[in-house]
Short mmCIF file of C-alpha atoms in Angstrom, two decimals:
data_model
loop_
_atom_site.label_atom_id
_atom_site.label_comp_id
_atom_site.label_asym_id
_atom_site.label_seq_id
_atom_site.Cartn_x
_atom_site.Cartn_y
_atom_site.Cartn_z
CA MET P 434 -46.33 -1.85 25.05
CA ALA P 435 -47.67 -0.85 21.63
CA LEU P 436 -46.24 1.93 19.45
CA PHE P 437 -47.79 5.05 18.00
CA ARG P 438 -45.95 6.86 15.21
CA CYS P 439 -47.37 9.80 13.30
CA ASN P 440 -46.60 9.67 9.57
CA GLN P 441 -47.15 13.44 9.35
CA CYS P 442 -45.01 14.95 12.14
CA ASN P 443 -43.03 11.83 13.22
CA HIS P 444 -44.33 12.05 16.78
CA LEU P 445 -43.50 8.78 18.56
CA ARG P 446 -44.80 7.37 21.85
CA GLU P 447 -45.59 4.11 23.60
CA VAL P 448 -49.22 3.21 24.37
CA SER P 449 -51.04 0.30 25.94
CA ASN P 450 -51.35 -2.98 23.99
CA ASN P 451 -55.11 -2.53 24.26
CA TYR P 452 -54.94 0.04 21.43
CA ILE P 453 -53.18 -2.23 18.86
CA GLY P 454 -54.95 -1.99 15.50
CA GLN P 455 -56.93 1.11 16.41
CA ALA P 456 -56.61 4.47 14.64
CA VAL P 457 -56.19 7.52 16.85
CA LYS P 458 -55.39 11.19 16.40
CA CYS P 459 -51.85 12.42 16.88
CA PRO P 460 -51.74 14.60 20.03
CA GLN P 461 -49.51 17.11 18.22
CA CYS P 462 -50.89 17.52 14.68
CA GLN P 463 -54.27 15.74 14.99
CA THR P 464 -53.52 13.45 12.02
CA VAL P 465 -55.13 9.99 12.36
CA ASN P 466 -52.62 7.09 12.49
CA PRO P 467 -52.82 3.41 13.47
CA ILE P 468 -51.37 1.88 16.65
CA HIS P 469 -48.67 -0.76 15.85
CA ASN P 470 -47.50 -3.90 17.55
CA THR P 471 -43.97 -2.90 18.58
CA VAL P 472 -42.27 -6.14 17.48
CA ASP P 473 -43.98 -6.13 14.07
CA PHE P 474 -43.15 -2.45 13.54
CA VAL P 475 -39.46 -2.86 14.42
CA THR P 476 -39.20 -6.00 12.24
CA ARG P 477 -40.55 -4.14 9.20
CA LEU P 478 -38.24 -1.22 9.95
CA LEU P 479 -35.17 -3.48 10.11
CA ASP P 480 -36.12 -5.23 6.85
CA HIS P 481 -36.38 -1.85 5.16
CA TYR P 482 -33.04 -0.76 6.66
CA MET P 483 -31.27 -3.92 5.45
CA ALA P 484 -32.69 -3.51 1.95
CA ILE P 485 -31.40 0.06 1.76
CA GLY P 486 -28.01 -1.07 3.09
CA LYS P 487 -27.66 -3.73 0.37
CA GLU P 488 -28.63 -1.22 -2.30
CA LEU P 489 -26.08 1.29 -0.97
CA GLN P 490 -23.34 -1.36 -0.89
CA GLY P 491 -24.06 -2.26 -4.50
CA LEU P 492 -23.86 1.38 -5.54
CA ARG P 493 -20.56 1.79 -3.71
CA GLN P 494 -19.08 -1.25 -5.44
CA GLN P 495 -20.13 0.09 -8.83
CA SER P 496 -18.70 3.50 -7.96
CA GLY P 497 -15.44 1.94 -6.73
CA ALA P 498 -15.02 -0.11 -9.89
CA ALA P 499 -15.61 2.96 -12.02
CA ALA P 500 -13.15 4.99 -9.94
CA THR P 501 -10.50 2.27 -10.19
CA GLY P 502 -10.87 2.16 -13.93
CA SER P 503 -10.65 5.91 -14.09
CA GLU P 504 -7.54 5.96 -11.88
CA ALA P 505 -5.88 3.26 -13.93
CA SER P 506 -6.40 5.20 -17.12
CA THR P 507 -5.38 8.55 -15.65
CA SER P 508 -1.70 9.47 -15.70
CA ASN P 509 -0.05 10.67 -12.52
CA SER P 510 0.93 14.32 -12.74
CA LEU P 511 3.57 14.63 -10.02
CA HIS P 512 4.46 18.08 -11.31
CA GLU P 513 1.16 19.31 -9.87
CA LEU P 514 2.31 18.45 -6.31
CA ASP P 515 4.59 20.27 -3.90
CA ILE P 516 7.11 17.46 -3.90
CA ASN P 517 9.13 19.00 -1.07
CA ASN P 518 6.28 19.13 1.40
CA SER P 519 3.52 16.65 0.67
CA ASN P 520 2.00 13.43 1.95
CA LEU P 521 0.00 13.04 -1.28
CA LEU P 522 2.72 10.82 -2.76
CA ALA P 523 1.50 8.10 -0.38
CA GLU P 524 -2.03 8.12 -1.82
CA SER P 525 -3.05 4.95 -3.65
CA GLN P 526 -3.83 6.72 -6.94
CA GLN P 527 -0.26 8.02 -7.17
CA HIS P 528 1.33 4.54 -7.17
CA LEU P 529 -1.55 2.57 -8.72
CA ALA P 530 0.34 2.14 -12.01
CA ILE P 531 3.29 0.55 -10.17
CA VAL P 532 0.97 -1.80 -8.27
CA GLN P 533 -0.55 -2.93 -11.56
CA TRP P 534 2.90 -3.31 -13.17
CA PHE P 535 4.01 -5.74 -10.46
CA LYS P 536 0.63 -7.50 -10.43
CA GLN P 537 1.01 -8.31 -14.13
CA LYS P 538 4.23 -10.12 -13.22
CA ASP P 539 2.50 -11.97 -10.36
CA ILE P 540 4.65 -10.11 -7.82
CA LYS P 541 3.14 -8.99 -4.52
CA LEU P 542 3.94 -5.49 -3.36
CA GLU P 543 4.14 -4.01 0.14
CA ILE P 544 4.24 -0.21 0.26
CA ASN P 545 5.93 1.81 3.00
CA GLU P 546 3.88 5.02 2.94
CA LYS P 547 6.10 6.84 5.43
CA SER P 548 9.06 6.47 3.10
CA ILE P 549 7.42 8.66 0.44
CA ASP P 550 6.00 11.30 2.77
CA THR P 551 8.01 14.47 2.09
CA SER P 552 6.22 16.58 4.70
CA GLY P 553 9.15 15.94 7.07
CA PHE P 554 12.74 17.12 6.65
CA PHE P 555 14.53 13.98 5.45
CA ASP P 556 14.39 15.10 1.82
CA GLU P 557 15.73 18.59 2.60
CA VAL P 558 18.71 17.31 4.57
CA ALA P 559 19.38 14.55 2.01
CA ARG P 560 19.47 17.14 -0.78
CA THR P 561 21.99 19.21 1.17
CA VAL P 562 24.21 16.16 1.72
CA GLY P 563 24.01 14.89 -1.85
CA ASP P 564 24.59 18.25 -3.50
CA ASN P 565 27.65 18.93 -1.31
CA TYR P 566 28.88 15.44 -0.54
CA ASP P 567 32.58 16.09 -1.19
CA VAL P 568 32.63 18.52 1.74
CA LEU P 569 29.86 17.18 3.99
CA LYS P 570 30.91 13.52 3.86
CA LEU P 571 33.26 14.35 6.75
CA VAL P 572 30.26 15.12 8.97
CA VAL P 573 28.00 12.34 7.67
CA GLU P 574 30.61 9.61 8.00
CA GLN P 575 31.59 10.75 11.50
CA ILE P 576 27.95 10.73 12.64
CA ARG P 577 27.43 7.31 11.06
CA TYR P 578 30.54 5.90 12.73
CA ARG P 579 29.72 7.36 16.15
CA GLN P 580 26.13 6.12 16.04
CA ARG P 581 27.30 2.64 15.11
CA LYS P 582 29.67 2.67 18.09
CA GLY P 583 26.91 3.88 20.41
CA HIS P 584 28.52 7.26 21.14
CA THR P 585 26.25 10.13 22.16
CA PHE P 586 28.48 13.09 21.21
CA PHE P 587 31.74 13.94 19.46
CA ASN P 588 33.98 16.84 18.45
CA LEU P 589 34.81 17.59 14.82
CA GLN P 590 38.14 19.30 14.19
CA LEU P 591 38.04 21.79 11.28
CA ALA P 592 41.44 23.47 11.66
CA LYS P 593 42.70 21.91 8.41
CA ASN P 594 39.63 22.88 6.38
CA SER P 595 39.35 26.00 4.24
CA GLN P 596 37.14 28.91 5.28
CA LYS P 597 34.62 28.00 2.59
CA GLU P 598 34.47 24.40 3.77
CA ILE P 599 34.06 25.52 7.39
CA ARG P 600 31.12 27.72 6.37
CA GLN P 601 29.48 24.83 4.53
CA ILE P 602 30.03 22.40 7.39
CA THR P 603 28.81 24.74 10.14
CA GLN P 604 25.75 25.76 8.10
CA PHE P 605 24.98 22.07 7.58
CA CYS P 606 25.35 21.35 11.30
CA GLN P 607 23.01 24.26 12.03
CA GLU P 608 20.52 22.69 9.61
CA LEU P 609 20.86 19.34 11.39
CA TYR P 610 20.12 21.03 14.71
CA LYS P 611 17.22 23.06 13.28
CA TYR P 612 15.53 19.90 12.00
CA SER P 613 16.43 17.86 15.14
CA PHE P 614 18.83 15.47 13.39
CA VAL P 615 21.21 16.25 16.26
CA SER P 616 20.10 17.23 19.75
CA ARG P 617 22.82 19.80 20.37
CA TYR P 618 25.22 21.84 18.23
CA ASN P 619 27.98 24.23 19.19
CA TYR P 620 30.86 25.73 17.21
CA GLN P 621 33.98 26.97 18.96
CA LYS P 622 35.14 29.55 16.44
CA GLU P 623 38.60 30.21 17.88
CA GLU P 624 39.39 26.51 18.19
CA LYS P 625 37.56 25.65 14.95
CA VAL P 626 35.81 22.74 16.64
CA VAL P 627 32.23 21.59 16.07
CA ARG P 628 30.58 19.85 19.02
CA LEU P 629 27.59 17.64 18.23
CA THR P 630 25.29 15.65 20.50
CA LEU P 631 23.62 12.88 18.50
CA GLN P 632 20.01 11.81 18.24
CA SER P 633 19.24 8.18 19.08
CA ALA P 634 15.90 8.06 17.21
CA GLN P 635 15.82 5.07 14.84
CA ALA P 636 14.70 7.12 11.83
CA VAL P 637 17.68 9.48 12.23
CA THR P 638 20.12 6.61 12.77
CA GLU P 639 18.85 4.87 9.62
CA PHE P 640 19.13 8.14 7.71
CA PHE P 641 22.86 8.51 8.38
CA ALA P 642 23.40 4.76 7.95
CA GLY P 643 22.49 5.11 4.26
CA ALA P 644 18.83 6.06 3.87
CA TRP P 645 19.91 9.62 3.05
CA LEU P 646 21.09 8.47 -0.38
CA GLU P 647 17.72 6.83 -1.07
CA TRP P 648 16.01 10.10 -0.14
CA TYR P 649 18.44 12.05 -2.31
CA VAL P 650 17.90 9.88 -5.40
CA PHE P 651 14.14 9.92 -4.81
CA ILE P 652 13.79 13.69 -4.46
CA LYS P 653 16.16 14.48 -7.35
CA LEU P 654 14.14 12.19 -9.62
CA LEU P 655 10.95 13.97 -8.55
CA GLU P 656 12.58 17.30 -9.38
CA LEU P 657 13.56 15.98 -12.82
CA ILE P 658 10.00 14.79 -13.45
CA ASN P 659 8.69 18.20 -12.40
CA GLU P 660 11.14 19.96 -14.68
CA LYS P 661 10.26 17.77 -17.67
CA GLN P 662 6.54 17.74 -16.71
CA LEU P 663 6.41 13.98 -17.11
CA ASN P 664 3.72 11.59 -15.90
CA ALA P 665 5.10 9.10 -13.41
CA SER P 666 4.43 6.92 -10.39
CA CYS P 667 7.05 6.55 -7.68
CA LEU P 668 7.81 4.49 -4.58
CA ARG P 669 10.69 4.20 -2.14
CA ASN P 670 11.63 1.47 0.31
CA LEU P 671 9.09 -1.01 -1.10
CA THR P 672 9.04 -4.77 -0.44
CA ILE P 673 8.22 -7.26 -3.20
CA GLN P 674 7.44 -10.98 -2.99
CA PHE P 675 7.84 -13.34 -5.93
CA PRO P 676 5.51 -16.32 -6.51
CA ASN P 677 7.99 -18.64 -4.73
CA GLU P 678 7.75 -16.29 -1.69
CA ASP P 679 11.26 -14.84 -2.15
CA GLN P 680 11.24 -11.31 -0.74
CA HIS P 681 13.37 -8.33 -1.72
CA GLU P 682 13.43 -4.69 -0.72
CA LEU P 683 13.78 -2.13 -3.50
CA ASP P 684 15.22 1.28 -2.62
CA VAL P 685 13.62 3.44 -5.33
CA PHE P 686 11.19 2.48 -8.10
CA PHE P 687 9.69 4.77 -10.75
CA LEU P 688 7.32 4.07 -13.62
CA LEU P 689 7.70 6.80 -16.23
CA ASN P 690 4.82 7.52 -18.61
CA GLY P 691 3.20 4.31 -17.42
CA SER P 692 5.58 2.18 -19.48
CA ILE P 693 9.23 2.81 -18.53
CA PRO P 694 10.20 1.09 -15.25
CA VAL P 695 13.32 2.26 -13.41
CA CYS P 696 14.70 0.52 -10.32
CA ILE P 697 17.54 2.21 -8.42
CA GLU P 698 19.47 0.54 -5.61
CA CYS P 699 21.51 2.91 -3.43
CA LYS P 700 24.79 2.05 -1.72
CA THR P 701 26.82 4.23 0.65
CA GLY P 702 29.19 1.42 1.61
CA GLU P 703 30.56 -1.84 0.21
CA PHE P 704 28.58 -3.12 -2.78
CA ARG P 705 30.79 -5.65 -4.59
CA GLN P 706 29.54 -8.69 -2.68
CA GLN P 707 25.98 -7.91 -3.76
CA ILE P 708 26.53 -7.45 -7.50
CA ASP P 709 25.46 -11.00 -8.33
CA LYS P 710 22.31 -10.61 -6.22
CA PHE P 711 21.37 -7.42 -8.06
CA VAL P 712 22.01 -8.95 -11.48
CA ASN P 713 19.71 -11.88 -10.66
CA LEU P 714 17.08 -9.50 -9.28
CA ARG P 715 17.16 -7.48 -12.48
CA LYS P 716 16.54 -10.63 -14.51
CA ARG P 717 13.64 -11.72 -12.30
CA LEU P 718 12.05 -8.29 -12.68
CA GLN P 719 12.55 -8.57 -16.45
CA LEU P 720 14.20 -5.16 -16.64
CA ASP P 721 16.71 -4.05 -19.24
CA SER P 722 20.23 -3.42 -17.96
CA GLN P 723 19.64 0.31 -18.48
CA GLN P 724 16.54 0.18 -16.28
CA PHE P 725 18.23 -1.38 -13.24
CA VAL P 726 20.64 1.12 -11.70
CA LEU P 727 23.09 0.78 -8.82
CA CYS P 728 23.94 4.23 -7.44
CA VAL P 729 27.15 3.99 -5.40
CA ILE P 730 28.30 7.00 -3.42
CA GLY P 731 31.75 8.20 -4.44
CA LEU P 732 32.15 5.74 -7.34
CA GLU P 733 34.47 7.18 -10.00
CA ASP P 734 32.87 7.85 -13.40
CA ASP P 735 35.29 5.63 -15.32
CA GLN P 736 34.86 2.85 -12.77
CA ALA P 737 31.07 3.10 -13.11
CA GLN P 738 31.39 2.86 -16.88
CA GLY P 739 33.69 -0.15 -16.65
CA LEU P 740 31.44 -2.02 -14.21
CA SER P 741 28.40 -1.30 -16.39
CA SER P 742 30.13 -2.95 -19.35
CA MET P 743 31.09 -5.99 -17.25
CA TYR P 744 27.71 -6.69 -15.66
CA ASP P 745 24.13 -6.66 -16.96
CA MET P 746 23.16 -3.55 -15.02
CA THR P 747 24.04 0.14 -14.86
CA PHE P 748 26.44 1.62 -12.30
CA THR P 749 26.28 5.32 -11.43
CA ASN P 750 27.22 7.67 -8.62
CA GLU P 751 25.45 10.50 -6.81
CA SER P 752 26.56 13.00 -9.46
CA ASN P 753 25.70 11.26 -12.73
CA PHE P 754 22.67 9.05 -12.03
CA LEU P 755 20.30 11.75 -13.29
CA ASP P 756 22.20 11.95 -16.59
CA HIS P 757 21.55 8.26 -17.10
CA ILE P 758 17.85 8.58 -16.23
CA GLU P 759 17.46 11.41 -18.74
CA GLN P 760 18.72 9.07 -21.46
CA LEU P 761 15.80 6.74 -20.71
CA LEU P 762 13.18 9.44 -21.12
CA PRO P 763 11.14 9.62 -24.32
CA ALA P 764 12.26 12.31 -26.74
#
């Protein structure tokens, strides 16, 4: 079959091959148009389509290159985001400066976008734990221990705690239940016993196993950046690969003002056996001892100071790590 297409009204229909090459009136608008061989017409149409596609691809590449250059030269204003409820931290523009920093050192970077998505409740619960750790460590450590043993529920005796501590603990347990970090919560007021049924979800188990401290350090640093209105890029739970294919996971990494790198490793348990590993990692990253921080939960201030003087890295705890970071900030 041949093809008739009106250039005026776009009317399209098939006609007999006997009409190929003839000019006939369009049945709708009466405009005279030629009859086409279908194969020839479709071939010309595809050639035109491919040409437009190549032109569009070229324009997109030019636009992408320009956008990349613009992003690279534009500072990240984290203080413009709602850091407590946002998935925008996972966008490529936010951590582009960090990607480039590692690329300059020939280090490959794998980003865990879920680990910097604050639209969930991990950051809220982590802040509660970190800000009140002296009291709430009783709950956190019990949950961690029970989960490691495979228990599904346990009772927490509060008879020896003060009224203020009981209020803090029960409010925290209510928060855990509200955000589904535990599947059931009950407080027997007369007996002063908290009854908790645990969640088995991997993300919750990992949170109590130590990820809560990573979240706490991450969100407190974001709050500091907001307060100081600094430009920064940030990542958490990132994996790096050196040229010799050695891989390491970094807990928290910030790039302040595009030029001040800060790497923070977080420990809620034993850390002494890993000191040498961290010192070597700091050297491979070419960071100053002040820029590589080990935040150890419950570490005494004088002990942190002594360890910092012994090893080529900085030791802090959950209470003073922000003080150290502030010392790194430009005046």
